Coordinates of C-alpha atoms in Angstrom, one line a residue:
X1 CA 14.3 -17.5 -5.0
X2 CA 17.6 -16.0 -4.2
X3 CA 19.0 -15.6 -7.5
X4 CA 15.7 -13.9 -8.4
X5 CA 16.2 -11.7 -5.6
X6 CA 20.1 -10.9 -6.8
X7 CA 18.8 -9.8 -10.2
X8 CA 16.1 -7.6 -8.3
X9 CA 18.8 -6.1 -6.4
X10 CA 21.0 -5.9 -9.5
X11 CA 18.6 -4.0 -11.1
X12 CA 18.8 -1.1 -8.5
X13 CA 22.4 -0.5 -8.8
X14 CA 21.5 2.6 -10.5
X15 CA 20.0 4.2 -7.1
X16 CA 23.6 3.3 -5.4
X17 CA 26.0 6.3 -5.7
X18 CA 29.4 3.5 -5.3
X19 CA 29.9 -0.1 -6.3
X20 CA 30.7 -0.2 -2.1
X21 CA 27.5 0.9 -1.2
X22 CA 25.5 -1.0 -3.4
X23 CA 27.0 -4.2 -2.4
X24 CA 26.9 -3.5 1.6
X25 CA 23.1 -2.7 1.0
X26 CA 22.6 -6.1 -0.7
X27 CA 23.5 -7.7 2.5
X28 CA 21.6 -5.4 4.9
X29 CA 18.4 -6.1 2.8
X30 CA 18.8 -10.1 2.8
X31 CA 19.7 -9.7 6.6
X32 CA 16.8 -7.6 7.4
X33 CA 14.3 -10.6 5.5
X34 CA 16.0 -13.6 6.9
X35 CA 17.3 -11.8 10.3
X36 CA 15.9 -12.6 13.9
X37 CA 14.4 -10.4 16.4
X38 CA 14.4 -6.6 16.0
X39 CA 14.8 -4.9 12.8
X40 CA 16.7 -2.3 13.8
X41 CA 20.6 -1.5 12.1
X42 CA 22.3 -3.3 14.4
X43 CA 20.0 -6.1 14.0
X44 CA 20.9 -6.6 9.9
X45 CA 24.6 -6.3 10.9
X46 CA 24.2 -9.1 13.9
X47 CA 22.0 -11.5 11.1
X48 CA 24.8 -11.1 8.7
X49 CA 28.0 -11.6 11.6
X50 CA 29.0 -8.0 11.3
X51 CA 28.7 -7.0 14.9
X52 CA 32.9 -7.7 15.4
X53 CA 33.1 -5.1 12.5
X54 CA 33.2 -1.5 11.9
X55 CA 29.8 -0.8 12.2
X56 CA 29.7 2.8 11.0
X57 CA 29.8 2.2 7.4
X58 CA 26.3 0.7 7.6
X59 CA 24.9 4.1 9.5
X60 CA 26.5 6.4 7.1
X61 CA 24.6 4.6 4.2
X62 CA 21.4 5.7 5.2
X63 CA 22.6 8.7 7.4
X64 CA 24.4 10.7 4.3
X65 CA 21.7 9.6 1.8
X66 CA 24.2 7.0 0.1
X67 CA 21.7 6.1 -2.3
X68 CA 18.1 7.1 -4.1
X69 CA 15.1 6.1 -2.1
X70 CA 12.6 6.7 -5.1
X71 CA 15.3 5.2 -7.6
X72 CA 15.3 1.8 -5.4
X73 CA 11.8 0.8 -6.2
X74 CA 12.7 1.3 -10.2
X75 CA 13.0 -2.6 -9.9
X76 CA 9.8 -3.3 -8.8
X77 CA 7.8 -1.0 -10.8
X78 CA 9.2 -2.4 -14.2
X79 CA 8.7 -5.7 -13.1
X80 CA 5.3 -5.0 -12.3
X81 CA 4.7 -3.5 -15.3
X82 CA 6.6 -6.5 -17.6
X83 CA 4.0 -9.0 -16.4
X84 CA 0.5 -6.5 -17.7
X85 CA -0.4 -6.9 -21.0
X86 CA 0.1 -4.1 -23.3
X87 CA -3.2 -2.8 -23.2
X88 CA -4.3 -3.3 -19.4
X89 CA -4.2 -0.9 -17.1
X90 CA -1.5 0.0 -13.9
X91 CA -3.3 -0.3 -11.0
X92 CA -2.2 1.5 -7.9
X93 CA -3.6 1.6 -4.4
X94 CA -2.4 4.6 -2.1
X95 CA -2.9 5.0 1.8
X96 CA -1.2 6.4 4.4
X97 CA 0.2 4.5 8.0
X98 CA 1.1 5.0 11.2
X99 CA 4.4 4.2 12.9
X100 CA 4.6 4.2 16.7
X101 CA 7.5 6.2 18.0
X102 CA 8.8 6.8 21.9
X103 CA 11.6 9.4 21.3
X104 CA 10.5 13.1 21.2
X105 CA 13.3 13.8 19.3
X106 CA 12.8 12.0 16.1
X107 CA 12.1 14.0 13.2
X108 CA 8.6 13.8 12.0
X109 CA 6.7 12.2 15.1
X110 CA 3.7 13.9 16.7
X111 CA 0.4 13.4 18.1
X112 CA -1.8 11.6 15.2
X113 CA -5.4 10.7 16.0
X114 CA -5.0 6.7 16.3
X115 CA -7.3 5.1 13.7
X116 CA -7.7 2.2 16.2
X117 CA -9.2 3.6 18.6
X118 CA -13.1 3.5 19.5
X119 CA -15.4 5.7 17.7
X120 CA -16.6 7.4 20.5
X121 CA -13.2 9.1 21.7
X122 CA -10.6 10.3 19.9
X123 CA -7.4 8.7 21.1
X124 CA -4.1 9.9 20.1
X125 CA -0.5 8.2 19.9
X126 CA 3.1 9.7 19.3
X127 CA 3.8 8.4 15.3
X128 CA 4.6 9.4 12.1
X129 CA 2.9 9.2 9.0
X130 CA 4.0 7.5 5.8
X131 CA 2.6 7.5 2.4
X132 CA 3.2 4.4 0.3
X133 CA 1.9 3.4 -3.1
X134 CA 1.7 -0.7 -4.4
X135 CA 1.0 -1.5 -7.9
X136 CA -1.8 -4.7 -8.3
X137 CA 0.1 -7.2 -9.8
X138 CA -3.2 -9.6 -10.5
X139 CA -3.2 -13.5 -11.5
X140 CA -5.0 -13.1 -14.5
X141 CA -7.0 -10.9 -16.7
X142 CA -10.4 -9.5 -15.5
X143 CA -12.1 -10.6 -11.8
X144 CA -9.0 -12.0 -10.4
X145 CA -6.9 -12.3 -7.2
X146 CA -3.8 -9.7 -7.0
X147 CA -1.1 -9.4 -4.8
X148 CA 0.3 -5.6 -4.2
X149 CA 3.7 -4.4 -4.6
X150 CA 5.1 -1.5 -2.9
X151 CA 6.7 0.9 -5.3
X152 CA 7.0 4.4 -3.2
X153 CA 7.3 5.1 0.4
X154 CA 7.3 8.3 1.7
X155 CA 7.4 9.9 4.9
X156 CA 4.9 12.9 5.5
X157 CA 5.2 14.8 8.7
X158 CA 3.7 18.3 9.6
X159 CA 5.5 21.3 9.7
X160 CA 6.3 22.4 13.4
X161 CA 4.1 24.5 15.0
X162 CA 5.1 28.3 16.1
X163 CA 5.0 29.4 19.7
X164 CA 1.7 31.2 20.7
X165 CA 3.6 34.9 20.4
X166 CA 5.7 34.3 17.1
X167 CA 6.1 37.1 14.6
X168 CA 2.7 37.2 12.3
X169 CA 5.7 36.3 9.5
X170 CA 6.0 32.7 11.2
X171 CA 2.3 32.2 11.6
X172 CA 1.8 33.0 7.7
X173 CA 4.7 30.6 6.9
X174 CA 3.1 28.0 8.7
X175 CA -0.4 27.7 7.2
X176 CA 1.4 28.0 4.1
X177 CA 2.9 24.7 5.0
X178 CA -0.1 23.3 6.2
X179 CA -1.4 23.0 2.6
X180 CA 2.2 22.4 1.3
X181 CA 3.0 19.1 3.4
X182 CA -0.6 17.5 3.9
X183 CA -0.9 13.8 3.7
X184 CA -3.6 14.6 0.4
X185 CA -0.9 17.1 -0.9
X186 CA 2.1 14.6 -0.5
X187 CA -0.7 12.3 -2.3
X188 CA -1.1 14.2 -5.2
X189 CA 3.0 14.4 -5.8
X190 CA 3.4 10.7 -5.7
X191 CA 0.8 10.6 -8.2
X192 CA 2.9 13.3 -10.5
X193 CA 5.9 11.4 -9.7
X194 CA 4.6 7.7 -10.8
X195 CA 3.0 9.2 -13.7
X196 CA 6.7 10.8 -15.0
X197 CA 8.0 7.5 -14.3
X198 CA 5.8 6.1 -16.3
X199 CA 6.4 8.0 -18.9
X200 CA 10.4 7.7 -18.7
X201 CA 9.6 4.1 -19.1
X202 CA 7.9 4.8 -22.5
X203 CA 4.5 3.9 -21.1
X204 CA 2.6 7.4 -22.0
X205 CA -0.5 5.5 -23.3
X206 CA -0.5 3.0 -20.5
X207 CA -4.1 4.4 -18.1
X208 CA -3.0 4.4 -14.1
X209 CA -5.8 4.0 -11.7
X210 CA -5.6 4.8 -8.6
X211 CA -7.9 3.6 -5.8
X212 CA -7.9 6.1 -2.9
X213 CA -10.1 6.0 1.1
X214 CA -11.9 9.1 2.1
X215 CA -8.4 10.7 2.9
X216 CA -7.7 11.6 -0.7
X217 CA -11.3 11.7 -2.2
X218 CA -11.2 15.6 -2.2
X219 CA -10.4 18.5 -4.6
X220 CA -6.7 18.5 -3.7
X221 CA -6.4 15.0 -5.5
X222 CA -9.2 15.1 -7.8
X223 CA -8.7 18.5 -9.4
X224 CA -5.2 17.6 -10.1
X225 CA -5.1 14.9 -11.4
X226 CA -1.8 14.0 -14.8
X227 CA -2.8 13.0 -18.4
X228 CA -4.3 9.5 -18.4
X229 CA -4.5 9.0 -14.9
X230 CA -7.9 8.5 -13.3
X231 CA -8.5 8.5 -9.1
X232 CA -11.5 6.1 -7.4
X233 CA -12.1 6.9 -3.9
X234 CA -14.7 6.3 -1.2
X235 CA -17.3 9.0 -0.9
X236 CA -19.4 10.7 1.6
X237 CA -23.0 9.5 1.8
X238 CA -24.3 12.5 1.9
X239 CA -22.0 14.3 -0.9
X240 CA -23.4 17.2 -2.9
X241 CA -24.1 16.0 -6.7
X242 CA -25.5 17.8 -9.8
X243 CA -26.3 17.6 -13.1
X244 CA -24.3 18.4 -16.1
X245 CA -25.2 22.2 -16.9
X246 CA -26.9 22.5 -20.1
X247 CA -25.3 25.1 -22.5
X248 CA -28.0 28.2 -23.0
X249 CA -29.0 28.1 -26.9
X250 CA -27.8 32.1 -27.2
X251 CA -24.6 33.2 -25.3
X252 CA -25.0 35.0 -22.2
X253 CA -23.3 37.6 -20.0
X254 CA -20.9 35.9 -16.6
X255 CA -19.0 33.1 -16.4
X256 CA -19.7 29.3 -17.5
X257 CA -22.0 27.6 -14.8
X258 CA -19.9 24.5 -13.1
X259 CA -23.2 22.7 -12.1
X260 CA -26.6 22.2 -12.9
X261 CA -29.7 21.0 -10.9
X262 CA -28.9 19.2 -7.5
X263 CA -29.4 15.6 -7.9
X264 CA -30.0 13.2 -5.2
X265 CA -27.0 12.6 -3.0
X266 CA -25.5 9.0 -2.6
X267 CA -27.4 8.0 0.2
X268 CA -31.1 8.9 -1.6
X269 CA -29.8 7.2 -5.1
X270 CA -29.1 3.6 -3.5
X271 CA -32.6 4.1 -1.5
X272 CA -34.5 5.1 -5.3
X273 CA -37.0 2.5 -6.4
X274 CA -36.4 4.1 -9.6
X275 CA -32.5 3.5 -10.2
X276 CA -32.6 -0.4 -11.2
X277 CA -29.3 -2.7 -10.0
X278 CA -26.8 -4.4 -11.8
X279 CA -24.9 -7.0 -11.3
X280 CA -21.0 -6.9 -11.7
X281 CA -18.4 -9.7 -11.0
X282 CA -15.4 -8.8 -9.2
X283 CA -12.8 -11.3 -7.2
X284 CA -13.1 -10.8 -3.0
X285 CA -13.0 -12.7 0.2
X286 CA -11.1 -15.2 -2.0
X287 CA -13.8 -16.5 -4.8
X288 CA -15.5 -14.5 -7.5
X289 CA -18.8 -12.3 -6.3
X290 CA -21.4 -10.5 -7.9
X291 CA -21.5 -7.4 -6.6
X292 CA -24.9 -5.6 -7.1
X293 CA -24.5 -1.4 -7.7
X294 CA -26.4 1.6 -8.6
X295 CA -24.3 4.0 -11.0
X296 CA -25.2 7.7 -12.0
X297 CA -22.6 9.4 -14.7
X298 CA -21.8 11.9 -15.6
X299 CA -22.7 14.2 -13.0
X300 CA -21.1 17.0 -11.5
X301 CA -19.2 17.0 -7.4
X302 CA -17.8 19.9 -6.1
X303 CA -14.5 18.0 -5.3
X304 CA -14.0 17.3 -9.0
X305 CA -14.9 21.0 -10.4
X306 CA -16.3 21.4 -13.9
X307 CA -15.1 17.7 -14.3
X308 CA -17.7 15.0 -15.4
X309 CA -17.1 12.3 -12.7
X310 CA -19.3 8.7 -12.2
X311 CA -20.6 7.9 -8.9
X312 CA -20.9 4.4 -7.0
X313 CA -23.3 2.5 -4.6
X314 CA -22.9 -1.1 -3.8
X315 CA -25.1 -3.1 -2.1
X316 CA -23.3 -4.9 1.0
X317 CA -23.0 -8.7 0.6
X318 CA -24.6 -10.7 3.4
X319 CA -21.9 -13.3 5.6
X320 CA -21.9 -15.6 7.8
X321 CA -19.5 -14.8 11.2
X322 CA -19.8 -18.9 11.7
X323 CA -21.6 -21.7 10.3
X324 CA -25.2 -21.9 11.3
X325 CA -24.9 -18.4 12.2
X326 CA -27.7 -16.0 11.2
X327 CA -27.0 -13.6 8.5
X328 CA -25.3 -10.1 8.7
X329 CA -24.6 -7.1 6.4
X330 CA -21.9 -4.7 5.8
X331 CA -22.5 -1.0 5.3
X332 CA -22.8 0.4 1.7
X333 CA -20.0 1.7 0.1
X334 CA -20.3 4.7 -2.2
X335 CA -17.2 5.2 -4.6
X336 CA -16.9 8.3 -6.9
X337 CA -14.7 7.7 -10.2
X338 CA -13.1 10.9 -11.9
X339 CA -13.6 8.6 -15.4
X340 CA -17.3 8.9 -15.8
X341 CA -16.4 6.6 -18.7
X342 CA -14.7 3.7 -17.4
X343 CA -15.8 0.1 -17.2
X344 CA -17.9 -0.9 -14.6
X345 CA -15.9 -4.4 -13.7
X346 CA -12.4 -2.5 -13.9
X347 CA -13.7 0.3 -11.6
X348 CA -15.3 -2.2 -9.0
X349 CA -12.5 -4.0 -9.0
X350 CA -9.8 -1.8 -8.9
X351 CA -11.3 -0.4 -5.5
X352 CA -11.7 -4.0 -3.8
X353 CA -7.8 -5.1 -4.6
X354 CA -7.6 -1.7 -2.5
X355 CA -7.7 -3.9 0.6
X356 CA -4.3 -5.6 -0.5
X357 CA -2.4 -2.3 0.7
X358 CA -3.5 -3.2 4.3
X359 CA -1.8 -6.4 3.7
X360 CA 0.8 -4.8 3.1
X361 CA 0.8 -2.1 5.8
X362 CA 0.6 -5.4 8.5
X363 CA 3.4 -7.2 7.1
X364 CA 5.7 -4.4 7.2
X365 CA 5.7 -3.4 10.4
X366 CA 4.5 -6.4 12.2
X367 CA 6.3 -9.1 10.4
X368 CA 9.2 -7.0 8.9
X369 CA 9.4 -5.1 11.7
X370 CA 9.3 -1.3 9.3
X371 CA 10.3 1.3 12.0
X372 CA 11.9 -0.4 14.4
X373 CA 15.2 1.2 13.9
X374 CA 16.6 3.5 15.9
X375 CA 17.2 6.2 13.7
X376 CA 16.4 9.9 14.2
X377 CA 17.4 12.3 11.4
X378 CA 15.1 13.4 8.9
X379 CA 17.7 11.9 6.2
X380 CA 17.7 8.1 8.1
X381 CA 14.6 8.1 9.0
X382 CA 13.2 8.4 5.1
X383 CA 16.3 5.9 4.0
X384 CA 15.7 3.3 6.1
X385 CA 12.3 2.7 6.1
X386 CA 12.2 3.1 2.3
X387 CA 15.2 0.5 2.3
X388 CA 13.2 -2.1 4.3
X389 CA 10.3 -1.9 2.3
X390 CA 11.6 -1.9 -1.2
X391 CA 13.7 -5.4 0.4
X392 CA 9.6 -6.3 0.8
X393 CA 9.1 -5.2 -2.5
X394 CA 11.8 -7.5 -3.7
X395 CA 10.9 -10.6 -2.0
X396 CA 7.3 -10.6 -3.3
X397 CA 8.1 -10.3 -6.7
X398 CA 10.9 -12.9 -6.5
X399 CA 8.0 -15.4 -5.1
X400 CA 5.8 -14.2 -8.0
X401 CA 8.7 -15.0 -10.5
X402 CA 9.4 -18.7 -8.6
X403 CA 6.0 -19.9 -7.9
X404 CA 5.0 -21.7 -4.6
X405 CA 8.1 -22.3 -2.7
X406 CA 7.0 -22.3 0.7
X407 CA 7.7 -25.2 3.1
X408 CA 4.9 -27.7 3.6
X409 CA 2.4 -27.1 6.3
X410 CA 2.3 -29.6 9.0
X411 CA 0.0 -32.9 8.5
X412 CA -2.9 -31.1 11.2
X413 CA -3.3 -28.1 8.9
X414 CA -5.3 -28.0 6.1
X415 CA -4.9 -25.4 2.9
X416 CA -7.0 -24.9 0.3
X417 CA -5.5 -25.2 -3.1
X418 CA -5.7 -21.7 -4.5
X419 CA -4.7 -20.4 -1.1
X420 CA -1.3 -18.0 -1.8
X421 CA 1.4 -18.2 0.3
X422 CA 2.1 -15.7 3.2
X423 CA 4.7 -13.2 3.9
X424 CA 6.0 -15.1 7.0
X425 CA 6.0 -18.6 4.8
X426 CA 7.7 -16.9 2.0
X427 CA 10.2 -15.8 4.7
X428 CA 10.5 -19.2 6.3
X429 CA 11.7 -20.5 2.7
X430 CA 14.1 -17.8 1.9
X431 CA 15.8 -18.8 5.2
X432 CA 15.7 -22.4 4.8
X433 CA 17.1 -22.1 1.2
X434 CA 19.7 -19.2 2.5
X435 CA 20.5 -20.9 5.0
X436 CA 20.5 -24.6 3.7
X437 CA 23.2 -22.6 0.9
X438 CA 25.3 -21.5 3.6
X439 CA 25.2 -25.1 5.5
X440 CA 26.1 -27.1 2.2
X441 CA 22.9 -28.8 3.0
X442 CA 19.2 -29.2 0.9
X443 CA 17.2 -28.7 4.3
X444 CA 13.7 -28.7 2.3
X445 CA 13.3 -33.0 2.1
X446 CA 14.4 -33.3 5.8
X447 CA 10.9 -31.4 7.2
X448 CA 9.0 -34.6 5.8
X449 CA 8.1 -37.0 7.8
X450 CA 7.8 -40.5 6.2
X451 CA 6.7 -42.8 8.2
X452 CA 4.4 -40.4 10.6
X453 CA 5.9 -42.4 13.7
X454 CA 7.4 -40.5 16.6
X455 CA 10.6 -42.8 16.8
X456 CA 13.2 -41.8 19.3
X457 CA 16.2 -41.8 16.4
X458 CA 13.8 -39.6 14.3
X459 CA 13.4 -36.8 17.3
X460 CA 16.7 -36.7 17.8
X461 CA 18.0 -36.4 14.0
X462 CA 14.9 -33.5 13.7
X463 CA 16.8 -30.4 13.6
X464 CA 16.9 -29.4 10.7
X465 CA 13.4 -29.6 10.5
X466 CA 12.9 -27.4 14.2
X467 CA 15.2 -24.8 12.2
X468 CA 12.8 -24.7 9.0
X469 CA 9.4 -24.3 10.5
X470 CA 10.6 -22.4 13.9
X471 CA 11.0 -19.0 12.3
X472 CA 7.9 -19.3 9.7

C-alpha cells in the first residue's frame, strides 16, 4: 500500500512548482493519514518529528500557493479513468459541505442554514461551504457496488455584503456577485473544468454523468451544460412539465414555442393508473434491488429550456428498522435526466452511487479531520483543505490497487464477505505497515492470537498488537 501511494504521489509532481516542495508535501500528506489527534499543520509536522524544526517552510507551502490544487487531483482522475472500460461512462457525483468554523476572521465563513437541523426551524451555524466532485470508481460492469474518489475540492464563499448606506455602485456590484459566486454557479464551472480535463486526457468521446441533489437541479446547471455531458438531479414533486411542441404544418409569424401542452407534474404521473411500472435493477443497501419506476421522455421543464429532458419516479422500497419489525416506506424520489435518451439501469444507477459522496463528506472531516487547521487566508484555506483531501483521494485508490489489506477484525465481530473495508481500517493498516517499516518489524502476524487463551506471558508480549488495532 505505500509504494502505491509513492507512485500516486509521484504522479502529482507536476502540480509542485520545486523538487523541495513536492517532497515536503509527500510527508505532510502521509503524516496527515497515519498522524494522531488533530489535523491541523502543526499536527502533520508533530506525526512526522518535525516540531524541533523550522516549522515555517510547511506554512509557506500552502500560504504562497506552492503548488496547483486542481493539478493535485490529476492523479486520481487518471487512475479512475484507467480502470473504465473504453466505452463506459465517467460517473461523477457533486454536492456541497459544510465546515464548522469559530474565528470571525477566516476568509469565507458566514452564517449557513445548518442542514441538520429540525425541519421546523431554521438553525444556522458559522461555516464555510465547499464544493467537491468524486468519480464512481464501480466493482464491475452494470448494477454494482462503487466506491467514490474525490477528484476537485473547492471552496465557495459569498461575496461580502455592503453596509446598509453604500454607494448604489457597491450594491450593483454585489448582486452581480451573487449570481457570480453561487454554490450552483461554482457547480457549473467544475463541470466545465472536468470536462476540459477530460478532453486534455484525449477522452472527448468518453459521456460524463453527473448525479446532482435539488441544489443544482436548476437552469443554471441544466442550461449549461459541455458537449457529451449529461446532469441527473432530484426534482420537485410538483415541477411544471410539458409536451414537446409540435411544429405548425405552414410557418408562422413570432418566435419558436419552448413548450407545449402542460402535462401532469411528477407527483400526478407516479399516482396515474394509466402510466404502467417497470422494473429496473440497480445495486443499494449492499445487494442488488429492483427498483420499480414510472418514466415520461421527452418532455419539456422550464429548468432545461427548449431542451428534451426524461423524468423519474421511483417507488420507495419497503424495510425493516429491526427484525420482526413491521414494515415502513421511504418517500418517492423523482429524478429529471437532461438525456431523455439514456438507459434506464445507467440513469438509476448513476443517482443511487450518489449516496457514496456522503461517505465521503463523513470521512473527511470526521475521520480525517478536513478543516481542522488553523489557517485563515483565502490562499491557505483553499490549499490545505484541497491537500488533505486529495491525500484521501490517494489512499483510496491505493487500497483499490492492493486489495483487502486491512487488519483482521477481532474473534467477537462478524463481517460479511463482500463487506469493503472502511476508511478508519484502511488507516489502521497504513499505520501498521508504516509504522511496522519504520520499526524493522512485520507487526501484521503478531495481532493473531493462536491459541485464544489469555496467558499471562501472552498479555504482556501484546503490544504490538494494542498498537495495530488502538488507532483503527
Amino acid at each position: 500500500m505505500i509504494e502505491s501511494l509513492d507512485a500516486l504521489w509521484g504522479q502529482a509532481r507536476p502540480a509542485f512548482n520545486q523538487e523541495r516542495s513536492w517532497y515536503r508535501a509527500r510527508t505532510l500528506a502521509m503524516s496527515a493519514l497515519v498522524g494522531l489527534g488533530r489535523r491541523t499543520v502543526t499536527g502533520m509536522l508533530t506525526a512526522s518529528a518535525q516540531q524541533g524544526l523550522d516549522w515555517s517552510a510547511a506554512y509557506r507551502l500552502f500560504e504562497k500557493e506552492r503548488f496547483d490544487a486542481q493539478r493535485l487531483f490529476a492523479p486520481a482522475l487518471r487512475t479512475v479513468l484507467s480502470r473504465l472500460g473504453e466505452q463506459e461512462p465517467l460517473v461523477v457525483l457533486m454536492d456541497d459541505t459544510l465546515i464548522h468554523k469559530r474565528g470571525r476572521k477566516v476568509y469565507g465563513a458566514a452564517w449557513k442554514r445548518d442542514p441538520l437541523g429540525p425541519p421546523f426551524c431554521n438553525n444556522f451555524i458559522w461555516a464555510q461551504r465547499f464544493l467537491q466532485l468524486s468519480a464512481a470508481l464501480p466493482e464491475s460492469q452494470g448494477a454494482s457496488r462503487c466506491r467514490a474518489i474525490p477528484i476537485d475540492w473547492h471552496h465557495c464563499p459569498l461575496p461580502k455584503k455592503p453596509r446598509r448606506k453604500a454607494p448604489d455602485e457597491d450594491w450593483q456590484q454585489y448582486r452581480q456577485l451573487q449570481q457570480t459566486m453561487k454554490v450552483s454557479a461554482a457547480g457549473v464551472q467544475r463541470i466545465e473544468a472536468l470536462r476540459t480535463d477530460l478532453n486534455a486526457e484525449g477522452e472527448t468521446r468518453r459521456q460524463l454523468i453527473v448525479a446532482l441533489d435539488g441544489t443544482f437541479t436548476n437552469k443554471t446547471v441544466f442550461r449549461t451544460l459541455p458537449a457529451h455531458t449529461v446532469a441527473i438531479g432530484r426534482l420537485r414533486k410538483d415541477a411544471r412539465l410539458f409536451a414537446v411542441p409540435q411544429e405548425p404544418d405552414t410557418p408562422r409569424r413570432g418566435r419558436r414555442r419552448f413548450y407545449g401542452e402542460a402535462l401532469q407534474r411528477p407527483e400526478q404521473l407516479r399516482q396515474d393508473p394509466a402510466l404502467p411500472w417497470m422494473e429496473v435493477e440497480a445495486w443499494a443497501a449492499g445487494k442488488k434491488q429492483r427498483f420499480e419506476i414510472k418514466t415520461v421522455a421527452p418532455v419539456r421543464w422550464s429548468g432545461a429550456g427548449q431542451k428534451d429532458v426524461r423524468v423519474v419516479a421511483i417507488r420507495p422500497l419497503a424495510y425493516r428498522p429491526r427484525k420482526g419489525a413491521r414494515l415502513l416506506y421511504r418517500d418517492p424520489v423523482y429524478l429529471v435526466c437532461s438525456d431523455p435518451d439514456l438507459a434506464l439501469q445507467s440513469l438509476l444507477q448513476a443517482f443511487v452511487w450518489r449516496w457514496e459522496i456522503e461517505i465521503n463528506f463523513r470521512d473527511e472531516k470526521t475521520v480525517l479531520g478536513v478543516g481542522e487547521a488553523q489557517v485563515r487566508t483565502q490562499a491557505a484555506v483553499q490549499a490545505v483543505t484541497s491537500f488533505v483531501v486529495a491525500a484521501y483521494a490517494f489512499l483510496l485508490l491505493a487500497a483499490a490497487q492492493t486489495g483487502r489489506i486491512a487488519l483482521p477484525l477481532p474473534k467477537w465481530r462478524r463481517r460479511e464477505p463482500t463487506q469493503r473495508d472502511s476508511t478508519p481500517r484502511l488507516l489502521g493498516a497504513l499505520r501498521s505497515q508504516l509504522w511496522g517499516k519504520a520499526l524493522a518489524v512485520n507487526l501484521t502476524p503478531v495481532v493473531y492470537n493462536k491459541e485464544g487463551k489469555t496467558i499471562s506471558d501472552q498479555i504482556a508480549n501484546a503490544l504490538p498488537s494494542a498498537v495495530c488495532y488502538a488507532f483503527r
